[in-house]
CSV table of C-alpha atoms in Angstrom, one decimal:
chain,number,residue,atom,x,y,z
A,1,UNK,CA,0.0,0.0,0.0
A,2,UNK,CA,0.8,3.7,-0.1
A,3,UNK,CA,-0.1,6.8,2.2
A,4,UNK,CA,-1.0,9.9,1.2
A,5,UNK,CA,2.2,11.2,2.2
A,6,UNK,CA,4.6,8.8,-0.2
A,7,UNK,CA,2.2,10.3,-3.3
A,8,UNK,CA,2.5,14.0,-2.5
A,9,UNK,CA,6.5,13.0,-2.1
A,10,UNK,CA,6.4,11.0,-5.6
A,11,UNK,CA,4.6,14.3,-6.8
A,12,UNK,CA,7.4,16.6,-5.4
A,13,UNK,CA,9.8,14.5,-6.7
A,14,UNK,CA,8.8,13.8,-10.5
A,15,UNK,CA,10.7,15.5,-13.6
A,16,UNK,CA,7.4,16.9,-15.3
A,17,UNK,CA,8.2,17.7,-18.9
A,18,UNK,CA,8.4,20.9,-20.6
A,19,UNK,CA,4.6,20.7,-21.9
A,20,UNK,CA,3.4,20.0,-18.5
A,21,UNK,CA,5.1,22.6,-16.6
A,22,UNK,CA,2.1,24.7,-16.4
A,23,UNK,CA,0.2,21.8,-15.3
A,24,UNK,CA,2.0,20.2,-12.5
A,25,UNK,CA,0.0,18.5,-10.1
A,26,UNK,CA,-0.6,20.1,-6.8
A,27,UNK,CA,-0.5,17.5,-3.5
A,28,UNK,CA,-3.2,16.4,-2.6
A,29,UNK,CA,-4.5,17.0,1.1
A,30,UNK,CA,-6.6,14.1,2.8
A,31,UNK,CA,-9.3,16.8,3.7
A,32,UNK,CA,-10.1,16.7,0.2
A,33,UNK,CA,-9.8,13.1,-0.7
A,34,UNK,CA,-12.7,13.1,2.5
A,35,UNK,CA,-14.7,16.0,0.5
A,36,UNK,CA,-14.6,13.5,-2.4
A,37,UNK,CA,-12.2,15.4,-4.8
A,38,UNK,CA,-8.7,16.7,-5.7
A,39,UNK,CA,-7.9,20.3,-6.1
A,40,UNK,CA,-6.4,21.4,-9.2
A,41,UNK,CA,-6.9,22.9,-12.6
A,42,UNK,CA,-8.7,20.6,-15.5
A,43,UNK,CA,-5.1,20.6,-16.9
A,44,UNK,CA,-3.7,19.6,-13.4
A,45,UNK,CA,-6.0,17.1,-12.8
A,46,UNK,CA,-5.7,15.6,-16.7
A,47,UNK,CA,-2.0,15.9,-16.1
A,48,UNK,CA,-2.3,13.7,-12.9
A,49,UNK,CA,-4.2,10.9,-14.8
A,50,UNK,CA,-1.9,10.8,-17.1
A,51,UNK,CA,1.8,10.9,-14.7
A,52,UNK,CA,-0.2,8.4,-12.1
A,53,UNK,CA,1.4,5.0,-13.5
A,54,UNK,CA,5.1,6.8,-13.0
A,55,UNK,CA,3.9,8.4,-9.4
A,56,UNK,CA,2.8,5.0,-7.7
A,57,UNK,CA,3.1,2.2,-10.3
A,58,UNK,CA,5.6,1.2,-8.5
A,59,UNK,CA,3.8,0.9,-5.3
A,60,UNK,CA,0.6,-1.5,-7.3
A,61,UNK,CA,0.7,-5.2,-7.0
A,62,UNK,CA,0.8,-7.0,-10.3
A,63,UNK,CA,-2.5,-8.3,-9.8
A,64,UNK,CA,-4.4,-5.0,-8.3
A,65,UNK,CA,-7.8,-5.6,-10.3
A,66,UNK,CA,-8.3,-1.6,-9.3
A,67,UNK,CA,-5.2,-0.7,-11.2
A,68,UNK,CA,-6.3,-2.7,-14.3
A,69,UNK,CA,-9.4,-1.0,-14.2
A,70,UNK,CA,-7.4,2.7,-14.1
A,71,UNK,CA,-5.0,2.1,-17.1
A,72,UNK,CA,-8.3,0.4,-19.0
A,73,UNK,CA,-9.6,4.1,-18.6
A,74,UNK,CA,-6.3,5.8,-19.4
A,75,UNK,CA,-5.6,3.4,-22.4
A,76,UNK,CA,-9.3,5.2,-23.5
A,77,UNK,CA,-8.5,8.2,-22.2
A,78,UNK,CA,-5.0,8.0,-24.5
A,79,UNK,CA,-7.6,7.5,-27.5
A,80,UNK,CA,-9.8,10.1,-27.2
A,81,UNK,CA,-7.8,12.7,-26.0
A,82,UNK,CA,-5.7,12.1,-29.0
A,83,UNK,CA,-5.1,15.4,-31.5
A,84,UNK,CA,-6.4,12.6,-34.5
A,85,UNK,CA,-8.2,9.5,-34.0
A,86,UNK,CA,-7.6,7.2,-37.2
A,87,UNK,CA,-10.9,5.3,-38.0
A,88,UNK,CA,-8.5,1.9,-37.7
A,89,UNK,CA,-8.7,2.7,-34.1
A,90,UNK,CA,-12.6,2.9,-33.3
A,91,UNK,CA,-13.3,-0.9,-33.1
A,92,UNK,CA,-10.3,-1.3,-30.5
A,93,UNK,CA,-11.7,1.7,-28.9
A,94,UNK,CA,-14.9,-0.4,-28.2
A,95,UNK,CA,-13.3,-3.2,-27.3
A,96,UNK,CA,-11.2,-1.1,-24.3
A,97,UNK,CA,-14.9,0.5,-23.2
A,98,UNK,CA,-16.7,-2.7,-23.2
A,99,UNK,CA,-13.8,-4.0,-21.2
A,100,UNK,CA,-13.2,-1.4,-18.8
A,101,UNK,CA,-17.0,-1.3,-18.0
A,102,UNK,CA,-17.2,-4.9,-17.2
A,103,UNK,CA,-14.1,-5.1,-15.2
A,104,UNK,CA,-15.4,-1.9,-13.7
A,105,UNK,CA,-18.6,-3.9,-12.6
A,106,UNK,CA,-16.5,-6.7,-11.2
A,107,UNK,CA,-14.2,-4.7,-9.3
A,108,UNK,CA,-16.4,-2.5,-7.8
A,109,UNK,CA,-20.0,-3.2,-8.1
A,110,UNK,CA,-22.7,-0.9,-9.2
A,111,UNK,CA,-21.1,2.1,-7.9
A,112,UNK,CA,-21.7,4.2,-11.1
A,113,UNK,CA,-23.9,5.3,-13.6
A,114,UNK,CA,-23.6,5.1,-17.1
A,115,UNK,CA,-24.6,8.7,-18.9
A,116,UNK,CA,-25.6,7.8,-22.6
């Protein structure tokens, strides 16, 4: 496991590349993981998403089910956030959704709703 504490090191400590500079993550303070959210900008908090595998992947078991639900969304989140989306990539595009919903199910149970 990791505390609160190692993440806001990791974040202090992590070269954030030239693009990102603006958007460097801020720490994050347990009063507002209790609140139910991070501070930051949209940029920050896109930014975070993104660095989050170099932050604390070290600090994930292999087998986390959790984790493989998080880089499921940021393997869509890569996708759609991408400058050009080649038609080529819609069908695996599906394929990542379908699968992150499901193993979003298993993990966690009905703990969301779907907006279509």
């Amino acid at each position: 496991h990791i505390t609160l504490h190692e993440v806001n090191e990791e974040l202090k400590r992590i070269a954030i590349g030239q693009n990102d500079k603006a958007n460097k993550p801020v720490c994050i303070s347990e009063k507002h993981l209790q609140n139910g959210g991070i501070v930051g900008s949209a940029s920050q908090k896109w930014c975070l998403f993104r660095l989050l595998p170099f932050i604390v992947g070290h600090y994930i078991p292999h087998d986390a089910r959790y984790w493989t639900v998080y880089l499921l969304c940021r393997e869509i989140g890569d996708i759609i956030m991408a400058p050009k989306v080649i038609k080529e990539l819609l069908a695996t595009l599906e394929l990542l959704v379908f699968e992150f919903l499901s193993e979003m199910k298993e993990v966690f149970g009905n703990v969301f709703t779907p907006k279509c």
